[in-house]
Structures are given as C-alpha cells and as structure tokens.
PDB file of C-alpha atoms in Angstrom:
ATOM      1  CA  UNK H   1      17.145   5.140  28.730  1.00 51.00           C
ATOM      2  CA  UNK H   2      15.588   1.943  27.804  1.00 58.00           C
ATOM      3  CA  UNK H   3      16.937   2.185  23.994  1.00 56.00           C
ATOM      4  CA  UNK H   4      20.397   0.622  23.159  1.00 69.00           C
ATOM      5  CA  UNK H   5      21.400   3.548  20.772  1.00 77.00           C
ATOM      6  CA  UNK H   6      19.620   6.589  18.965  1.00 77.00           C
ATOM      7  CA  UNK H   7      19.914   5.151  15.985  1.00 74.00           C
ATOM      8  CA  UNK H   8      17.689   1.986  17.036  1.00 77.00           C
ATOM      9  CA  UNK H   9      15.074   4.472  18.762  1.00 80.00           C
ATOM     10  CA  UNK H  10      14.969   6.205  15.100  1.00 79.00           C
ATOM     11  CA  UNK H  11      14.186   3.391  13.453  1.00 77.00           C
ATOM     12  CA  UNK H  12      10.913   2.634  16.011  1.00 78.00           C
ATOM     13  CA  UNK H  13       9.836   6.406  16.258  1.00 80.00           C
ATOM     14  CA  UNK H  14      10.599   6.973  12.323  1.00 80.00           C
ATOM     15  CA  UNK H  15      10.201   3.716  10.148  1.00 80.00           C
ATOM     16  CA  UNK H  16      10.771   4.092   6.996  1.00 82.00           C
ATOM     17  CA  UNK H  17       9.611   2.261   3.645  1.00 80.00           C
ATOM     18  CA  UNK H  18      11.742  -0.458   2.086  1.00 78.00           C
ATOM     19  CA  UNK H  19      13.887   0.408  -1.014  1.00 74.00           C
ATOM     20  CA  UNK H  20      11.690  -0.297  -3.581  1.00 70.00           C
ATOM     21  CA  UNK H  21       8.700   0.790  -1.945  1.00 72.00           C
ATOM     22  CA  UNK H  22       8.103   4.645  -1.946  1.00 70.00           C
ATOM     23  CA  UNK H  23       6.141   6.672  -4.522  1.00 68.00           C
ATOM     24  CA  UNK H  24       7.011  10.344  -5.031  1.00 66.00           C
ATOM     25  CA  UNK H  25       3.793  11.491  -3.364  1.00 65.00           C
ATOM     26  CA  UNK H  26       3.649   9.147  -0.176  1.00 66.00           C
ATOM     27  CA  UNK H  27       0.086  10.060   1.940  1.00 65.00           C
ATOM     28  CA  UNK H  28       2.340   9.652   5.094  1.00 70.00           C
ATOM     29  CA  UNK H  29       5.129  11.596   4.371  1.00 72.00           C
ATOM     30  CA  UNK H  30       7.418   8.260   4.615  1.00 76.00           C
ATOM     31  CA  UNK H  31      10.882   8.183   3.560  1.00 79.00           C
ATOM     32  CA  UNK H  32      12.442   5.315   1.836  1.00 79.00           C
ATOM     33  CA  UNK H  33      15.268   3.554   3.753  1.00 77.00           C
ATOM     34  CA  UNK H  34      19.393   4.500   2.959  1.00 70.00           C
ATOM     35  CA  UNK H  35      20.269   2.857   0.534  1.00 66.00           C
ATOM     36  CA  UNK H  36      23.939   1.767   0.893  1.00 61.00           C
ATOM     37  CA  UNK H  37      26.084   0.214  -1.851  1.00 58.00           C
ATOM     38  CA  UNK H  38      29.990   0.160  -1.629  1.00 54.00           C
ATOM     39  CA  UNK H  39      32.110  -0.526  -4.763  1.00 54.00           C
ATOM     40  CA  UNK H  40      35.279  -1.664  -6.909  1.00 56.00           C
ATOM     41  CA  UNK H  41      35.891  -2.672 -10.419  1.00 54.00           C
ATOM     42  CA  UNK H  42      37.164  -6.238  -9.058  1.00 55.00           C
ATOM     43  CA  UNK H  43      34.301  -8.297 -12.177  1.00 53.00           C
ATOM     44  CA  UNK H  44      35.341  -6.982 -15.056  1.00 55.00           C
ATOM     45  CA  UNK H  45      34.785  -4.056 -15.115  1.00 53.00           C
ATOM     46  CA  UNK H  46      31.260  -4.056 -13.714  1.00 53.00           C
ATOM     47  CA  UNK H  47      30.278  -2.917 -10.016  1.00 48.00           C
ATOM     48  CA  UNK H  48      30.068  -5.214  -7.103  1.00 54.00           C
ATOM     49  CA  UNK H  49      29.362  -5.513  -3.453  1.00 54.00           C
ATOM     50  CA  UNK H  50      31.994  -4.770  -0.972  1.00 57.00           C
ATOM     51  CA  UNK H  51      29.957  -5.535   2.834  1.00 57.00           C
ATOM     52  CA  UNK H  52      33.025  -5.533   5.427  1.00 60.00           C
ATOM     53  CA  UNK H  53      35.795  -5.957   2.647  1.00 59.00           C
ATOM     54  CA  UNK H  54      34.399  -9.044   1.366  1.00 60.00           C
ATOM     55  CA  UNK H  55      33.431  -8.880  -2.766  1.00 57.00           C
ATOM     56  CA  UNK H  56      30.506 -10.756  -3.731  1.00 58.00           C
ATOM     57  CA  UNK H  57      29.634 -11.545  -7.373  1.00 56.00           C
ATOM     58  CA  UNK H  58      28.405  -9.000  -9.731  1.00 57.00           C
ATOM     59  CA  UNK H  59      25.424  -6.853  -9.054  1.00 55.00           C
ATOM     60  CA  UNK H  60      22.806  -5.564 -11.841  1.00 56.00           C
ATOM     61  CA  UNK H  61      20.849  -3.063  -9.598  1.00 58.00           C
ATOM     62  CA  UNK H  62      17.082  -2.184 -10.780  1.00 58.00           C
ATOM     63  CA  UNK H  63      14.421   0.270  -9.409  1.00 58.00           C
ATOM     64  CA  UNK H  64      11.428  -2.126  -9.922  1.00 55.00           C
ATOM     65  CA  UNK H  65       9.223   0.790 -10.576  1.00 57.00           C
ATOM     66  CA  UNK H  66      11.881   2.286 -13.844  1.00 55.00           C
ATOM     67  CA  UNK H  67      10.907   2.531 -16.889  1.00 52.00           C
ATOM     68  CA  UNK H  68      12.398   0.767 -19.674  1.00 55.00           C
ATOM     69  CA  UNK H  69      15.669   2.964 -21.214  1.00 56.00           C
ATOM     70  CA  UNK H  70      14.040   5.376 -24.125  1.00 52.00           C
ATOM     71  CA  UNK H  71      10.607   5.001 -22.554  1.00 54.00           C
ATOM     72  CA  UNK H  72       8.405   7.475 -21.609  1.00 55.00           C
ATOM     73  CA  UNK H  73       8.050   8.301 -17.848  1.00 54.00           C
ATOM     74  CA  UNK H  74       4.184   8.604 -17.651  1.00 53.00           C
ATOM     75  CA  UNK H  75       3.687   7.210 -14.195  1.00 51.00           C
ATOM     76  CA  UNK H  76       5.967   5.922 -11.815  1.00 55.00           C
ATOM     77  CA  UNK H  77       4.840   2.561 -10.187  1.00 57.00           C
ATOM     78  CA  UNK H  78       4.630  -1.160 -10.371  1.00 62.00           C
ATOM     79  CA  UNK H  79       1.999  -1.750 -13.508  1.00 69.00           C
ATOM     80  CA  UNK H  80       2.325  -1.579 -17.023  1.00 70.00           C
ATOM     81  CA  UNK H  81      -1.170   0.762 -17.293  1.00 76.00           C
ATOM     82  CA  UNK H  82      -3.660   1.802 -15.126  1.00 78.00           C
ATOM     83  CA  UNK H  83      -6.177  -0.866 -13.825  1.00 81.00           C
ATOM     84  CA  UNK H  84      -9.090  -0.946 -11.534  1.00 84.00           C
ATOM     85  CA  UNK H  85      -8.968  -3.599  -8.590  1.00 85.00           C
ATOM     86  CA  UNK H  86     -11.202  -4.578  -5.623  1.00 84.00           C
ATOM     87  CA  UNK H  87     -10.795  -3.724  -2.058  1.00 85.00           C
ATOM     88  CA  UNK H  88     -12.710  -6.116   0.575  1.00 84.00           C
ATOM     89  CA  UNK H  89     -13.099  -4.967   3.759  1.00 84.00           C
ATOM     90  CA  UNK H  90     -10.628  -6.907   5.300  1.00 84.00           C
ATOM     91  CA  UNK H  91      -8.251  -5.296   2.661  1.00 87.00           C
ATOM     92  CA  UNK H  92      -7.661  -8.528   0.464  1.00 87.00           C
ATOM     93  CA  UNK H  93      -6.938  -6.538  -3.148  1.00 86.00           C
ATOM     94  CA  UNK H  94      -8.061  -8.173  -6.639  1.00 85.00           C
ATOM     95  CA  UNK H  95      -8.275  -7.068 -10.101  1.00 86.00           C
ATOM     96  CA  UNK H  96     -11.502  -5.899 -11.083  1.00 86.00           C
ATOM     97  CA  UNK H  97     -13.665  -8.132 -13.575  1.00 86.00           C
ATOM     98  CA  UNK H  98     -17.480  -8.725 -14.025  1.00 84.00           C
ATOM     99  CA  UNK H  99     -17.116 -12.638 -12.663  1.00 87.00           C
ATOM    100  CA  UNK H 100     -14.683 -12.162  -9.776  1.00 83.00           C
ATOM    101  CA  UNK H 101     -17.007  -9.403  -8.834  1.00 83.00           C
ATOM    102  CA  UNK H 102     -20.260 -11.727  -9.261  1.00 86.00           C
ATOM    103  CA  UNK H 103     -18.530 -14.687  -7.383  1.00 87.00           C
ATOM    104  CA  UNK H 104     -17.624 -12.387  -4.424  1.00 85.00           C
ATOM    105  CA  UNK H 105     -20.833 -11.200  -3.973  1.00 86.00           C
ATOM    106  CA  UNK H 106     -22.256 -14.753  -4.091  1.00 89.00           C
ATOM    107  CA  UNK H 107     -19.531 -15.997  -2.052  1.00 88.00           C
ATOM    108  CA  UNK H 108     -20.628 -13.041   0.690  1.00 84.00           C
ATOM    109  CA  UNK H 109     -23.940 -13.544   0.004  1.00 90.00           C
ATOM    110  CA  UNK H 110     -25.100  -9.979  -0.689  1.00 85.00           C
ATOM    111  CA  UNK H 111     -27.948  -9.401  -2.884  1.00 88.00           C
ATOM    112  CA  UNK H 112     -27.392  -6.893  -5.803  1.00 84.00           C
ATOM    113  CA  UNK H 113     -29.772  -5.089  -4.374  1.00 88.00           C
ATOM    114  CA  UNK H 114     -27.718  -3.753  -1.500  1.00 85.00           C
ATOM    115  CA  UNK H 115     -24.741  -3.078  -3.770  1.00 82.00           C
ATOM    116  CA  UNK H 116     -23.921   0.730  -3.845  1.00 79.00           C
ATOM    117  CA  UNK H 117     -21.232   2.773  -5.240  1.00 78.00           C
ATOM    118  CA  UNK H 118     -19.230   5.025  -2.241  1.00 77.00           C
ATOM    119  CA  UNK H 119     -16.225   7.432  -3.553  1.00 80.00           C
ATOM    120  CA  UNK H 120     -13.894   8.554  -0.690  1.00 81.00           C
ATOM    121  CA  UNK H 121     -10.945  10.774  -1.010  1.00 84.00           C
ATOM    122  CA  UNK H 122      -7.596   8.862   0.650  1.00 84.00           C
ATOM    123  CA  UNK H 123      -5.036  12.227   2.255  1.00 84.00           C
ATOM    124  CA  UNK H 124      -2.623  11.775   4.968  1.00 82.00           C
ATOM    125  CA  UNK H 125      -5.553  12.127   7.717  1.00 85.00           C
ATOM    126  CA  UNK H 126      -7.568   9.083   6.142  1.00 85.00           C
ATOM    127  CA  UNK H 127      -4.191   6.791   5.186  1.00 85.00           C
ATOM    128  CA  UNK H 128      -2.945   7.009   8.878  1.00 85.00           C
ATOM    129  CA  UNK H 129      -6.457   5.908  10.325  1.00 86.00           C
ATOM    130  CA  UNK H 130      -6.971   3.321   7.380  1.00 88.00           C
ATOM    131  CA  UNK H 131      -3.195   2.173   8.799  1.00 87.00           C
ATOM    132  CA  UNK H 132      -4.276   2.078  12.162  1.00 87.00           C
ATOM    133  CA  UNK H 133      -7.752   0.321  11.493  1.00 87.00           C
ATOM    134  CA  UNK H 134      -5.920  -2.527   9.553  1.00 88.00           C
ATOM    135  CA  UNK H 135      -3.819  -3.281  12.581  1.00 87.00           C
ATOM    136  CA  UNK H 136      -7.156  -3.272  15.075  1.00 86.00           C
ATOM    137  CA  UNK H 137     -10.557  -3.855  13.362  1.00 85.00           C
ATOM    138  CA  UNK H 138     -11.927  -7.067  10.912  1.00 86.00           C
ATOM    139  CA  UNK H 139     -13.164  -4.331   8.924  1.00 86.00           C
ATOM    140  CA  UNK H 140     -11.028  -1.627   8.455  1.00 88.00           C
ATOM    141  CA  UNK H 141     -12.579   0.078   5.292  1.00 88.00           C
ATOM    142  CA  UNK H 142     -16.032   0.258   6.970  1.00 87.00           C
ATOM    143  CA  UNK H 143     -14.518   1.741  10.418  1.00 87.00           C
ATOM    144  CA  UNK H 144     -12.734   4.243   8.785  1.00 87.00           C
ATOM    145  CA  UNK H 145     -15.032   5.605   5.793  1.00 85.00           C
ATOM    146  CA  UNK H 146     -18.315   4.068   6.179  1.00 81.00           C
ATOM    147  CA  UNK H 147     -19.145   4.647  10.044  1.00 74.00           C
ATOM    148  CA  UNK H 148     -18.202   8.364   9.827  1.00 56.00           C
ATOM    149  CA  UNK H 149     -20.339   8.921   6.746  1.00 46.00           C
ATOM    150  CA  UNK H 150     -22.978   7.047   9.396  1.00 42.00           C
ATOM    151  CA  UNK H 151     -22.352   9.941  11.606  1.00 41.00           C
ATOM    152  CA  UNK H 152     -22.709  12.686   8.590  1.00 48.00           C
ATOM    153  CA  UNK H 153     -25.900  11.837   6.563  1.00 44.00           C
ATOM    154  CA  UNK H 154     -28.507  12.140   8.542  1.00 48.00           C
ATOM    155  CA  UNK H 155     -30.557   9.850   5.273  1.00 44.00           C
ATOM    156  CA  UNK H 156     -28.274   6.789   6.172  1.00 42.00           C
ATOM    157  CA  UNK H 157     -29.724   4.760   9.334  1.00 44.00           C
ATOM    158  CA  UNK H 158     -27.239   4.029  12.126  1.00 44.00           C
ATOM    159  CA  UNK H 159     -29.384   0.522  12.541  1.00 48.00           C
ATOM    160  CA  UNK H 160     -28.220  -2.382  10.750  1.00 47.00           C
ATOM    161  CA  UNK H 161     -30.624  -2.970   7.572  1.00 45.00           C
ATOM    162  CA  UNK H 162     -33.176  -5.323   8.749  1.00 50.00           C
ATOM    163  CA  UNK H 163     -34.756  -8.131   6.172  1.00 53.00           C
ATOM    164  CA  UNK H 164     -38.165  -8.161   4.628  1.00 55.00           C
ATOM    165  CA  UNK H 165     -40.032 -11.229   3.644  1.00 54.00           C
TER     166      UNK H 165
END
C-alpha cells in the first residue's frame, strides 16, 4: 500500500470543497471540508483559537455567503443580486455589459454575424465533463456542449464555416 494512511488516500479519492465554498445544491455532490475550531473564554469573554494548546488572538468567524442579521435569506451565495456574466471558452468569467461584450468580440475578431445564442442545461453529468475538459482542452465550453450538439443536429455542419468574399 503505496498511501501513508487512509486518511491521506481519502483526501485524493474524495476531495472536498474549501470552507467557504459549497452551495446547498452542489452539481457534484461535493462536501465541504471539517471544519474544526477549538475554544476558551481566555479574550474577554469572546472565543478564540486553541491549535495544540497555544491561544491566538480573538476570532470573529463569518460564512462569506450569510446574510446580514434580520435579513432575508433569498439566495445563498456570494452577490448582493442576481447578475448575468460572460463565459469565454477558455472559462475566463466577466460581468455582462453591451461594451465589454462589443470589445470581446472585436478583440476575437468575430463578426456579429456569426454571433448566436446556445442555452445548455449544467447537471452533475455535464459539471463533471465541463471539470474534466478545463483540466485537458483550450476550449472546454465548446468540447463539452458545442461538439455534441455537432453530433445531434443534423442542420449544424461538422465542417468549420468557411469565408465568402
């Protein structure tokens, strides 16, 4: 057994998301990581960190995706409100708006011509090959939802579009 201890071999065959990190409907079924905290009323009153017997200083502990105290809990994540952002194919993420949209179609030169709209559906089948993809293809959008779409319309050509003068 090549492993040093179970728990190591655990942590390969079953990562885990950072604290911080997990939604309440993960598409992979992730868990977040223990989260371990020991404590004593040593500051004052207030909670702090005991790691091998050794107190630090006083901890305030937040769950970056809580809502403020009184507030409503509509959804539970890392924005304020809902917003629209762009997805390149090589995953870089922006916030939606009419110029950075303009400026990355200049700056990929693609006419507006070619622009189309494609909706895909994300479950756990499509977020573990999307994970995969990033970690082997340049273009891990296109591998995972546009070439099997390829393979599905029979109205979509499987040759690259070739230009007219």
């Amino acid at each position: 057994n090549a492993m040093k201890s179970d728990e190591l071999k655990d942590d390969l065959l079953s990562p885990k998301i950072p604290l911080g990190f997990a939604y309440e409907n993960q598409l992979l079924g992730l868990e977040e990581v223990d989260q371990w905290y020991y404590n004593s009323r040593d500051c004052r009153g207030h909670d702090t960190l005991k790691t091998d017997g050794v107190v630090s200083t006083c901890l305030s502990i937040r769950d970056p995706k809580s809502h403020p105290e009184g507030g409503e809990r509509e959804g539970v994540g890392f924005l304020k409100e809902a917003a629209m952002f762009t997805v390149t194919d090589d995953l870089k993420i922006t916030p939606i708006s009419p110029v950075s949209s303009l400026l990355l179609l200049n700056k990929l030169e693609v006419p507006l011509s070619d622009v189309g709209k494609l909706t895909v559906r994300i479950g756990r089948e499509e977020a573990s090959r999307l994970l995969v993809a990033a970690f082997l293809s340049e273009h891990p959008l296109t591998d995972v939802f546009m070439r099997r779409e390829v393979l599905k319309d029979p109205h979509i050509s499987k040759e690259p579009k070739k230009e007219t003068e």
